[in-house]
XYZ file of C-alpha atoms in Angstrom:
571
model
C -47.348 -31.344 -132.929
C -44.635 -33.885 -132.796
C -42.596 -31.635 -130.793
C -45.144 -31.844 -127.762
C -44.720 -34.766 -125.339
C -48.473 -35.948 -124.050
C -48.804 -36.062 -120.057
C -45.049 -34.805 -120.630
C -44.264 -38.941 -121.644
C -45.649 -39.455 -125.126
C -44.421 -38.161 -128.672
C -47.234 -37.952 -131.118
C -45.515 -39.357 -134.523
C -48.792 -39.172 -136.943
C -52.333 -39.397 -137.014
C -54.358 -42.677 -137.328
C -57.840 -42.291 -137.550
C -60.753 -39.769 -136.161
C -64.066 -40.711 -135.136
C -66.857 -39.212 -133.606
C -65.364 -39.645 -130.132
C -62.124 -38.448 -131.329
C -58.461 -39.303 -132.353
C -56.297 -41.716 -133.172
C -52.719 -40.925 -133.266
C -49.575 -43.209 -133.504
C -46.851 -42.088 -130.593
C -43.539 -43.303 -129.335
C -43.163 -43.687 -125.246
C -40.611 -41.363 -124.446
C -39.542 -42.656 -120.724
C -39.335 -46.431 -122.175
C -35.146 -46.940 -123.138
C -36.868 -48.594 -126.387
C -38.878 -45.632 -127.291
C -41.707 -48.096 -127.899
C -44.311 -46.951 -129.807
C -48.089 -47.274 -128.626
C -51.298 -45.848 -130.118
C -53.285 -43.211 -127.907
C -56.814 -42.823 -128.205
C -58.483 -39.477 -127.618
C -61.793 -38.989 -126.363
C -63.933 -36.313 -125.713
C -67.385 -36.484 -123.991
C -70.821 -35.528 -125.839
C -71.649 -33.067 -123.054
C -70.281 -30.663 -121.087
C -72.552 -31.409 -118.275
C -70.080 -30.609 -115.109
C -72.573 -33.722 -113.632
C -72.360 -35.810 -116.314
C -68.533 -35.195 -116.584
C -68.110 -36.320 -112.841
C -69.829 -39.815 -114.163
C -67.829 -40.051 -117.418
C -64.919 -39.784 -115.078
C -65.853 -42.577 -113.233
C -66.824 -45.168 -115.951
C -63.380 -44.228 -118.042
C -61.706 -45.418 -114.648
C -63.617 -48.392 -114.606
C -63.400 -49.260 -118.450
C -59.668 -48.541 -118.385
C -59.555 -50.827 -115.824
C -61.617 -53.727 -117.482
C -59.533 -53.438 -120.663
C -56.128 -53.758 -119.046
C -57.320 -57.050 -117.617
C -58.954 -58.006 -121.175
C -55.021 -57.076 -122.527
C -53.160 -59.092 -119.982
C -55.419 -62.152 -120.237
C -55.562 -62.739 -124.089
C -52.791 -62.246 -126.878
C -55.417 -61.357 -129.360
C -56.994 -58.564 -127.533
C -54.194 -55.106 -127.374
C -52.798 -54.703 -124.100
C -53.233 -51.053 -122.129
C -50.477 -49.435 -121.033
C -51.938 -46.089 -119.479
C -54.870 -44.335 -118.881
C -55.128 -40.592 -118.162
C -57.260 -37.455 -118.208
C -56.169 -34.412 -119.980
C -57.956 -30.907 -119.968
C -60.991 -32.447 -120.566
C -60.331 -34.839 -122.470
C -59.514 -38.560 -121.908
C -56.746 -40.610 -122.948
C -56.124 -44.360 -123.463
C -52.613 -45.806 -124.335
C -52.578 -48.962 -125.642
C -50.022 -51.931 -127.335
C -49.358 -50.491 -131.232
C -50.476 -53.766 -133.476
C -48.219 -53.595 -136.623
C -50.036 -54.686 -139.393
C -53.154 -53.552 -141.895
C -56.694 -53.972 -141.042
C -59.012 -56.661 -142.401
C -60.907 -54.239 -144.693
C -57.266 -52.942 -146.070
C -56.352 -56.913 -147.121
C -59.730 -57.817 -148.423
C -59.211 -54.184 -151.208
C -55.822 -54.895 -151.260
C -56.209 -58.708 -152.142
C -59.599 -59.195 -152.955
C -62.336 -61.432 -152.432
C -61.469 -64.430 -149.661
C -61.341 -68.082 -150.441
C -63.996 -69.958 -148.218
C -60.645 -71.649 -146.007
C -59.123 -68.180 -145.009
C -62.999 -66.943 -143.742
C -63.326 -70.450 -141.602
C -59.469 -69.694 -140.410
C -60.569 -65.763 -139.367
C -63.694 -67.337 -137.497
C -61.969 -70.580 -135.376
C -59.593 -67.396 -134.444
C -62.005 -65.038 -133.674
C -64.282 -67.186 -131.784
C -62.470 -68.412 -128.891
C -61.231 -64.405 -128.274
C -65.298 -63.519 -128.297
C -66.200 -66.179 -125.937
C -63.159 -64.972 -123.750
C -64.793 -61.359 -123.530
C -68.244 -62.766 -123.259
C -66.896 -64.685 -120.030
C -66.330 -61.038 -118.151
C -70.018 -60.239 -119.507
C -68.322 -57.816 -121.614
C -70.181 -57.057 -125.548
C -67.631 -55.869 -128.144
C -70.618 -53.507 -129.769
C -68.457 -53.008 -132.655
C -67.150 -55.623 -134.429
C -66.262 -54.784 -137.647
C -63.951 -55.160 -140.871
C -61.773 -51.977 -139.450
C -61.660 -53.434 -136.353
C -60.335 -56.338 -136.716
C -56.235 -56.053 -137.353
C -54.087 -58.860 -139.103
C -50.555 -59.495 -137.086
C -48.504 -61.269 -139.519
C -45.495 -63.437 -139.063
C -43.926 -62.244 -141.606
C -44.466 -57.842 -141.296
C -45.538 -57.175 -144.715
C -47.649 -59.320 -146.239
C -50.712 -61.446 -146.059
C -49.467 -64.882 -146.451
C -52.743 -66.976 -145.982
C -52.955 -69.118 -142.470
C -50.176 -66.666 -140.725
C -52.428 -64.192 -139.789
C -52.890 -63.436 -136.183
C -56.247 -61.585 -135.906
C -56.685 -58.589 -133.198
C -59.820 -57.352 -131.983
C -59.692 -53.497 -131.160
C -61.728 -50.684 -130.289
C -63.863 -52.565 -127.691
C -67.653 -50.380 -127.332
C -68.174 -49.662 -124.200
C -65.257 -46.974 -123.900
C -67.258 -45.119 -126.488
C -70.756 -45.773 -124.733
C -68.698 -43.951 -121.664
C -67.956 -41.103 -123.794
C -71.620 -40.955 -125.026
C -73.679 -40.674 -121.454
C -75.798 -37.930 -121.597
C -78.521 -36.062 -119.586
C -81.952 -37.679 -120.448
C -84.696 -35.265 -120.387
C -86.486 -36.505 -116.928
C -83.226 -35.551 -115.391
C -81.295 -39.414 -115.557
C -78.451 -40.646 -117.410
C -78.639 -42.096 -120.407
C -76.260 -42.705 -123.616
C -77.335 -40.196 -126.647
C -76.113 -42.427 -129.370
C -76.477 -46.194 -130.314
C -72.744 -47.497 -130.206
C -71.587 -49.491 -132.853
C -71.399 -49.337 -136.890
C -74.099 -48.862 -139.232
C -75.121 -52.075 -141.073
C -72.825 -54.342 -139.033
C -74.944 -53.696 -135.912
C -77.871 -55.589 -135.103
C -81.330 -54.451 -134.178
C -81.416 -55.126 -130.612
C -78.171 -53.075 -130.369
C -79.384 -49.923 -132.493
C -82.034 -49.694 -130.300
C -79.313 -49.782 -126.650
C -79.725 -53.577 -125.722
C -76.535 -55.343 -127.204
C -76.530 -59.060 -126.228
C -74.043 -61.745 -126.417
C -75.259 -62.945 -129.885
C -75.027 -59.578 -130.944
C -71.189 -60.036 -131.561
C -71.776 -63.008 -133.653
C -74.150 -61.169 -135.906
C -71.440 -58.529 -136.704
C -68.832 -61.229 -137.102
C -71.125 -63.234 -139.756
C -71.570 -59.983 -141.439
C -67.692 -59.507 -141.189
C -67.304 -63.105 -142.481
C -69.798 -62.357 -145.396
C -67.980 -59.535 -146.371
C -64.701 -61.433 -146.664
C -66.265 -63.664 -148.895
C -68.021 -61.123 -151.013
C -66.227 -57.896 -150.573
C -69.711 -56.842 -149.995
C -70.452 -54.242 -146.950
C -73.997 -54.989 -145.041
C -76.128 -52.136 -147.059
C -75.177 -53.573 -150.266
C -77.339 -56.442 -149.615
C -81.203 -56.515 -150.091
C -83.292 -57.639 -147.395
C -86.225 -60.343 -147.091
C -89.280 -57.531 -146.578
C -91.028 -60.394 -144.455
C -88.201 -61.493 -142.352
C -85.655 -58.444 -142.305
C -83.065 -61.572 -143.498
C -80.448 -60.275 -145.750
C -80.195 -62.053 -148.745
C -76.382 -62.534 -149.716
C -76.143 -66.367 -150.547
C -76.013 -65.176 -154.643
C -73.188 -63.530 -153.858
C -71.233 -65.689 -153.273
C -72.357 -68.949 -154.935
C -69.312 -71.167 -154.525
C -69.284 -70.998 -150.528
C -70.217 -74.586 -149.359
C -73.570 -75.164 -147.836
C -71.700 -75.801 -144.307
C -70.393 -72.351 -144.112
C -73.638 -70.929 -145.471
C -75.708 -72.276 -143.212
C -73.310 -70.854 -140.136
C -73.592 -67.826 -141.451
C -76.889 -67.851 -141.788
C -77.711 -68.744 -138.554
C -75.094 -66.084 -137.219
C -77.031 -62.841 -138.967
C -80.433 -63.707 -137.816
C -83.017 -61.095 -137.506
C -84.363 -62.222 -134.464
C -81.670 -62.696 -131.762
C -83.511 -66.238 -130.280
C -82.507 -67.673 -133.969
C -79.406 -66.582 -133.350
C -76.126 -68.678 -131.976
C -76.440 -68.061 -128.179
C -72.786 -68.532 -127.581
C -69.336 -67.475 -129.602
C -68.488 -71.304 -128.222
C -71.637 -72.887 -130.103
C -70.977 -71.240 -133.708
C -67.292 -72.339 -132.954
C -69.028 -76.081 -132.566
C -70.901 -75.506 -135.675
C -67.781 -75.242 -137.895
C -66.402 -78.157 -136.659
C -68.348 -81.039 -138.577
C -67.433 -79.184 -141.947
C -64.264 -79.270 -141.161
C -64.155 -83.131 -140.515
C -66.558 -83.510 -143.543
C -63.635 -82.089 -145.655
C -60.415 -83.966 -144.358
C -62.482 -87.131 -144.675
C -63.137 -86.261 -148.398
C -59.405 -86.081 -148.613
C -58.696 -89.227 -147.470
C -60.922 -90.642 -150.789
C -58.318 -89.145 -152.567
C -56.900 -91.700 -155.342
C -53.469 -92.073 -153.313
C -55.618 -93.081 -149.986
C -58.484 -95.797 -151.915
C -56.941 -98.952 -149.766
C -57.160 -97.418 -146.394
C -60.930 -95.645 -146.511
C -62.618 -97.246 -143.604
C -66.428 -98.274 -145.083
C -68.096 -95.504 -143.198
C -66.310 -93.185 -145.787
C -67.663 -95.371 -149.182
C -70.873 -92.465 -148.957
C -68.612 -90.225 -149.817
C -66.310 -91.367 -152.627
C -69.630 -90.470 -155.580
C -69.090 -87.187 -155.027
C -65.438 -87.155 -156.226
C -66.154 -88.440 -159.821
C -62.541 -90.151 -160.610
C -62.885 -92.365 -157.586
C -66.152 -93.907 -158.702
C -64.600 -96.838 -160.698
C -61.844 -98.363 -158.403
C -63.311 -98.237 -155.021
C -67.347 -98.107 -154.667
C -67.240 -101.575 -157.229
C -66.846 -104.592 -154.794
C -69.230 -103.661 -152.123
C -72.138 -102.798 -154.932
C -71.101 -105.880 -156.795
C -71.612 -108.187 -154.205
C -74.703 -106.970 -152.921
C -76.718 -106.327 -156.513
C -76.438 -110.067 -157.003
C -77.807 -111.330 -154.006
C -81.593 -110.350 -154.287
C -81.801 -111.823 -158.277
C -80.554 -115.755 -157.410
C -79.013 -118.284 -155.576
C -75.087 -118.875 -156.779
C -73.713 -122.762 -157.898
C -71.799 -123.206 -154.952
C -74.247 -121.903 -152.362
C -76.741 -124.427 -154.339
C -74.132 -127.375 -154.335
C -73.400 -126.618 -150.479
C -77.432 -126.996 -149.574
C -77.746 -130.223 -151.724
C -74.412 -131.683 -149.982
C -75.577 -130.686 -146.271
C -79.437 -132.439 -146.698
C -77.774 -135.489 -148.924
C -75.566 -136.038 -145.168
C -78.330 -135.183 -143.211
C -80.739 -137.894 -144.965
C -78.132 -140.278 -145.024
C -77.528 -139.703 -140.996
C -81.105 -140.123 -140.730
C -81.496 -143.358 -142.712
C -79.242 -144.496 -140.838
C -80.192 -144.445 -137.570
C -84.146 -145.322 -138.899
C -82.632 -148.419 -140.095
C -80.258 -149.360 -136.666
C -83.281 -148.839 -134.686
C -85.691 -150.929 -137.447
C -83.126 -153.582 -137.206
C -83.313 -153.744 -133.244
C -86.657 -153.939 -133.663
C -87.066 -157.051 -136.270
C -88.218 -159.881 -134.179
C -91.163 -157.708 -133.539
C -91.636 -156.833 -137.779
C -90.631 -160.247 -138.553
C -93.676 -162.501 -137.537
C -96.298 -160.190 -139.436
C -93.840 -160.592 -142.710
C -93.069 -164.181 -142.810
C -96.639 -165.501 -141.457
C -99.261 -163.402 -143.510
C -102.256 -165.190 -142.820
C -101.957 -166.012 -138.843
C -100.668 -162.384 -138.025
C -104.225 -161.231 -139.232
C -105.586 -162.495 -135.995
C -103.313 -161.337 -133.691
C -103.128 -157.724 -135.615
C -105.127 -156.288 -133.840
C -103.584 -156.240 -130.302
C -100.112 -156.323 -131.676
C -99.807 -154.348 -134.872
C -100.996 -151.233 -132.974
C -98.482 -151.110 -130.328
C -95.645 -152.315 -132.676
C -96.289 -149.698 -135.305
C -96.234 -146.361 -133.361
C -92.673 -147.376 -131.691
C -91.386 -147.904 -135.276
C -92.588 -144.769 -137.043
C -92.384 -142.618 -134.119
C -89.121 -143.791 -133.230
C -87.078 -141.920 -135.318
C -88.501 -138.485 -134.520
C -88.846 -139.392 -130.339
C -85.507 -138.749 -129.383
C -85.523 -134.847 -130.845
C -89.867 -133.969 -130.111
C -90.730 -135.712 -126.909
C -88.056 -134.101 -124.893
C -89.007 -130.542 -126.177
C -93.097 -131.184 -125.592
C -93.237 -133.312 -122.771
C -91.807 -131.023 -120.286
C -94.167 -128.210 -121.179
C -97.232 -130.500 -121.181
C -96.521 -131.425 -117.664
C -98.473 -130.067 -115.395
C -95.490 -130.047 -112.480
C -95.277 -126.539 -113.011
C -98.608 -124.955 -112.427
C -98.312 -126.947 -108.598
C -94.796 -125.546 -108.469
C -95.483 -122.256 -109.144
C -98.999 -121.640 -107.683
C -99.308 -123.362 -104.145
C -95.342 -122.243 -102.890
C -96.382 -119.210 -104.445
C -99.163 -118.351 -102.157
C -97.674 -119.802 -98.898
C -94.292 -117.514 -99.681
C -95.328 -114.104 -99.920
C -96.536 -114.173 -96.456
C -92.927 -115.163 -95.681
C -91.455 -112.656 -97.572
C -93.920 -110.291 -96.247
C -92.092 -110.851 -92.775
C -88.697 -108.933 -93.371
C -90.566 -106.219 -94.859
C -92.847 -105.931 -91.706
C -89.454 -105.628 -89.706
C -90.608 -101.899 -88.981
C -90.268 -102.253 -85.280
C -86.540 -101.032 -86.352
C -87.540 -97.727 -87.396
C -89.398 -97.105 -84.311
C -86.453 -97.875 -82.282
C -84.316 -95.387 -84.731
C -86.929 -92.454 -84.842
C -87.272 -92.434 -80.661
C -83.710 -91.221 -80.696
C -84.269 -88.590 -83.418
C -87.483 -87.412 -82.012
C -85.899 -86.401 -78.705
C -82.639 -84.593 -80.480
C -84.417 -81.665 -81.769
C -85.056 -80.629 -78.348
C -81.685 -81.468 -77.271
C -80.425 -78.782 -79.956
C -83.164 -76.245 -80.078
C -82.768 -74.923 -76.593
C -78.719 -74.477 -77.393
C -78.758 -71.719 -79.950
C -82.120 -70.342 -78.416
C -79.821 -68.689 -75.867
C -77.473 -66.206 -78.017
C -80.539 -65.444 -80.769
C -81.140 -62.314 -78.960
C -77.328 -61.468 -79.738
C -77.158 -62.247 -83.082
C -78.791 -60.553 -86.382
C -81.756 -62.200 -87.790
C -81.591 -63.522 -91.570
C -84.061 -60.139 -92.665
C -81.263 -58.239 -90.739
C -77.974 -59.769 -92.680
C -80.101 -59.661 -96.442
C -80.517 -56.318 -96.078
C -76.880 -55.392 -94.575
C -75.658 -57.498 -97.423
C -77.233 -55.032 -100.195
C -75.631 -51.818 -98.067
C -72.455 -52.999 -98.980
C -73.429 -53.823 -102.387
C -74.295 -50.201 -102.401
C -71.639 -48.175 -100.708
C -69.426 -50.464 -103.138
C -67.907 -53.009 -99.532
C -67.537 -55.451 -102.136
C -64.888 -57.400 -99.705
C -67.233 -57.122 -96.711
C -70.378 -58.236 -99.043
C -68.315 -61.196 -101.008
C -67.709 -62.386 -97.304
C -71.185 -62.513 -96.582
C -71.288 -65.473 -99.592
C -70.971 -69.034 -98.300
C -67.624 -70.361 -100.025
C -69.622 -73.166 -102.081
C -71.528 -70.000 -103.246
C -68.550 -68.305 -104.477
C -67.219 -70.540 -106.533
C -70.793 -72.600 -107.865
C -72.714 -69.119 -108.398
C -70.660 -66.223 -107.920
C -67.727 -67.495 -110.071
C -64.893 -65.185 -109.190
C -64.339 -61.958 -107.299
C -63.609 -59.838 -110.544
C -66.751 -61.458 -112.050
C -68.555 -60.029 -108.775
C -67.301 -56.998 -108.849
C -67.793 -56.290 -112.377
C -71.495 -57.512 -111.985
C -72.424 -54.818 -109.393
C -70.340 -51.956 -110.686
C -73.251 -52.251 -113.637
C -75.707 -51.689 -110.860
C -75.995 -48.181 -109.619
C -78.271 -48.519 -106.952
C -80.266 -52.269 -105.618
C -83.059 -51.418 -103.455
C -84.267 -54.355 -100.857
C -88.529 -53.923 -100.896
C -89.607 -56.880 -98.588
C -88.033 -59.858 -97.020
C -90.435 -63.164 -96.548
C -89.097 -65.460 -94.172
C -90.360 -68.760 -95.726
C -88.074 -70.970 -93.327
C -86.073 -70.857 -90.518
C -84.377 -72.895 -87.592
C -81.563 -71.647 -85.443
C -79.185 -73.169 -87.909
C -80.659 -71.842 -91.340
C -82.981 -70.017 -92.913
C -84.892 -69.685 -96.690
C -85.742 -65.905 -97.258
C -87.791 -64.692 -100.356
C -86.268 -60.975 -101.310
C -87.903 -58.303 -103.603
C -85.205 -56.440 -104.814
C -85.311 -53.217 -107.756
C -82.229 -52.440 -109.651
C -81.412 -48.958 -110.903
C -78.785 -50.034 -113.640
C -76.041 -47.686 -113.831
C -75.691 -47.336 -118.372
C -79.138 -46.064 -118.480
C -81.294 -45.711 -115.297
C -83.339 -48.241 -115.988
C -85.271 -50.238 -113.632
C -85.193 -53.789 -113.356
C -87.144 -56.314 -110.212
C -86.396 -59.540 -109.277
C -87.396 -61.901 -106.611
C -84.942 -64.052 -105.064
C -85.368 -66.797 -102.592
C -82.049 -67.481 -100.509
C -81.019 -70.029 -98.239
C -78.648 -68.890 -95.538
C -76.590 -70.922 -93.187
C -74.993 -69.582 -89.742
C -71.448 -69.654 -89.173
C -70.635 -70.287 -85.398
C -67.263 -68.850 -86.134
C -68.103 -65.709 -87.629
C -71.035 -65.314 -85.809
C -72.921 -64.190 -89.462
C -75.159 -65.850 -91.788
C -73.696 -66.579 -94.909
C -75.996 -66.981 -98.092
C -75.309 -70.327 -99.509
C -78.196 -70.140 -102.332
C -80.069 -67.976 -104.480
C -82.676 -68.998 -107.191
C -84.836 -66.645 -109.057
C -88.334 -66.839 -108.431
């Protein structure tokens, strides 16, 4: 077989792998002056079905297509070289990735440590949310499928290897489309591999998440060396119960994991991006535990003190001082705080004894006659004594109270505030009643309207109505005028909605057929219009139906005399 040159180019130098779809073989490219060697993938269709072949034809084109722009985009993902069809039978040629799979290291090696799982995952991730951004599902992510590029070709040197992700689904789901029994086209097998494959995807409706729930299975098997059926299962909750397996992985990890093989894909991470986020904290959770380490004590900023108890030799030298000097606080007052308080009021009675007796001693030719004269004071006590005694005892604490009480007690305020009170809102109500502008801005706007209206109402008749441009938009969806129908979107709707032309394109090659039921005009002026549309999609995998409601807002362009749809939002 070596002798024979595929598509008269390609040297087959061994056999790889075979599947149900068919081979794997290892080749050399005979018109390349390097002779570079490439992997070529085989596949056959289920079916016969001259029909169904016709289709399969189609979708390999397409697929072929998708994956060389997956290739050239990302370093992780294996680039296509060729695609070509050979009696019968389909061929990919793709970029050969030297190096073992992960389920070769993990029975070569063993068992992962926890750090090697978190470095597959941060390099998985960001590859995953790459294909997830062409709305693209892996369907098969597996141990075999993921291959280990490392620097050094050879070994398995932890933190040098380069993870690949190969053997992307939906070439297989190609090969599997089938005649359903009512006469439509449907896939006759699930894609994907036992027990790494989720529910939703065994039963033909892979989601996003549905990736992530392989990958925490591939994760868990690093850890364990453990493949999914060796688990048991919750009987209530279809979980699978794997945490006693491996009993040393931190609680961090676990709990990403957990979340990542949920039954139910709403528990699920929605996004490759979010588990990526959820790695994160345990990540700075361990380097600040490093920097407790004994050689670090003097610069751990307090924030870190929580976490020195859980290394037990750095309880003694650095938790002591703050504990020390709080624990004492609540039992007693120290010697020097006490000898501080006694100091401060000894000054502050001495400040006030003195000024008591400066203004007693300004005072003394009024407290002098009652002291040296006894008995003829008596009489005169009682007109005197009373005013003399209040200045004297109040006179001390008058210059700190009466300046703090008086003004409140005065009732200045109440006049202040109430009467201007009432007489100003009536002046402040003036500006506010300064409406007579409006009226003299709304005249003008009243009279534009008809000043525009009557301008467009003259080439109406020559132009297409909004109904008319909705439903010549969807004909080129459907005879696949993807340039013509892309121009028909409003620029701000390219790039806020649409996102980009590929992303388009690759949208509505999943749709075989959209089929426009009724058109509502809820609004329109010469200018623009808001359009409710009842559309039914025939999707092009599996036949199935889908509706929708969508209300658009179109604008008309002068200079392409069209109307552009600037909007869409489901209804």
């Amino acid at each position: 077989m070596n002798s024979v040159l595929l598509n008269n180019r390609y040297r087959i130098l061994q056999e790889l792998g075979m599947g149900g779809f068919g081979q794997t073989f290892l080749a050399e490219d005979t018109q390349m002056p390097s002779k570079r060697r490439c992997v070529i993938k085989q596949l056959k269709p289920v079916t016969g079905n001259p029909e169904i072949y016709q289709i399969v034809q189609e979708r390999f084109a397409r697929e072929a297509a998708v994956l060389e722009q997956l290739g050239d985009g990302n370093a992780q993902i294996p680039k296509l070289f060729a695609y070509f069809e050979l009696e019968g039978q389909f061929y990919l040629v793709q970029e050969w990735i030297e190096g073992g799979t992960l389920t070769k290291k993990v029975q070569t090696l063993g068992t992962q440590s926890e750090a090697e799982v978190r470095s597959l995952l941060t390099k998985i991730l960001p590859v995953l949310t790459y294909v997830h951004s062409f709305r693209i599902v892996h369907r098969d992510i597996k141990p075999d499928n993921i291959m280990l590029r490392p620097s050094n070709p050879g070994s398995f040197s932890p933190g040098e290897d380069i993870p690949i992700l190969i053997d992307f689904g939906a070439v297989k789901e190609t090969m599997a489309t089938a005649m359903s029994s009512s006469g439509g086209v449907t896939n006759s097998i699930a894609i994907g591999s036992p027990g790494f494959m989720s529910a939703e995807q065994a039963a033909g409706r892979p989601l996003y998440s549905s990736d992530l729930y392989s990958l925490g299975l591939t994760a868990i098997y690093m850890l364990t060396g453990k493949i999914p059926q060796e688990f048991p299962t919750d009987p209530a909750t279809g979980e699978i119960l794997w945490r006693s397996s491996a009993p040393t992985v931190s609680p961090g990890l676990a709990m990403v994991l957990d979340r990542a093989i949920r039954f139910n894909p709403r528990d699920r991470f929605p996004t490759a991006q979010e588990m990526l986020d959820a790695l994160k904290p345990d990540v700075n959770s361990q380097v600040a535990t490093v920097a407790v380490a004994p050689g670090n004590r003097a610069p751990v900023p307090p924030s870190q003190v929580a976490t020195v108890p859980v290394a037990p030799a750095n309880r003694g030298p650095v938790p002591p001082p703050p504990y020390r000097q709080s624990s004492p606080q609540p039992s007693g007052i120290s010697p020097r705080a006490v000898g501080i308080a006694v100091a401060v009021l000894a000054v502050s009675f001495l400040i006030g004894f003195g000024i008591t007796q400066n203004r007693v001693s300004s005072d003394a030719p009024i407290a002098t006659p009652p002291a040296n004269n006894p008995p003829p004071v008596s009489p005169p006590s009682s007109n005197p004594p009373p005013t003399q005694t209040p200045p004297i005892i109040s006179q001390p604490t008058t210059p700190e109270r009466p300046p703090v009480v008086v003004p409140p007690e005065e009732p200045e305020t109440p006049p202040v505030v109430v009467p201007p009170s009432e007489p100003e809102p009536p002046v402040d109500e003036i500006p506010p009643a300064e409406p007579e502008t409006p009226p003299e801005v709304l005249p003008p706007t009243e009279p534009e309207p008809p000043d525009s209206t009557p301008e467009p109402t003259e080439p109406v008749g020559d132009r297409p109505t909004p109904e008319e441009s909705v439903i010549d938009y969807y004909a080129n969806i459907n005879n696949r005028n993807y340039s013509q129908s892309w121009n028909q979107l409003d620029p701000r709707f390219q790039t806020n909605q649409s996102g980009n032309y590929n992303t388009y394109t690759d949208w509505w090659n999943s749709v075989r057929r959209v089929t426009v039921n009724n058109i509502n005009v809820v609004a329109s002026t010469p200018f623009s219009a808001i359009v409710d549309t009842s559309l039914t999609y025939i999707m092009e995998e599996d036949g199935r139906l889908s509706n929708e409601t969508l209300r658009m807002s179109l604008i008309w362009d002068e200079e392409t005399g069209t109307w552009a749809i600037e909007q869409t939002s489901r209804l």
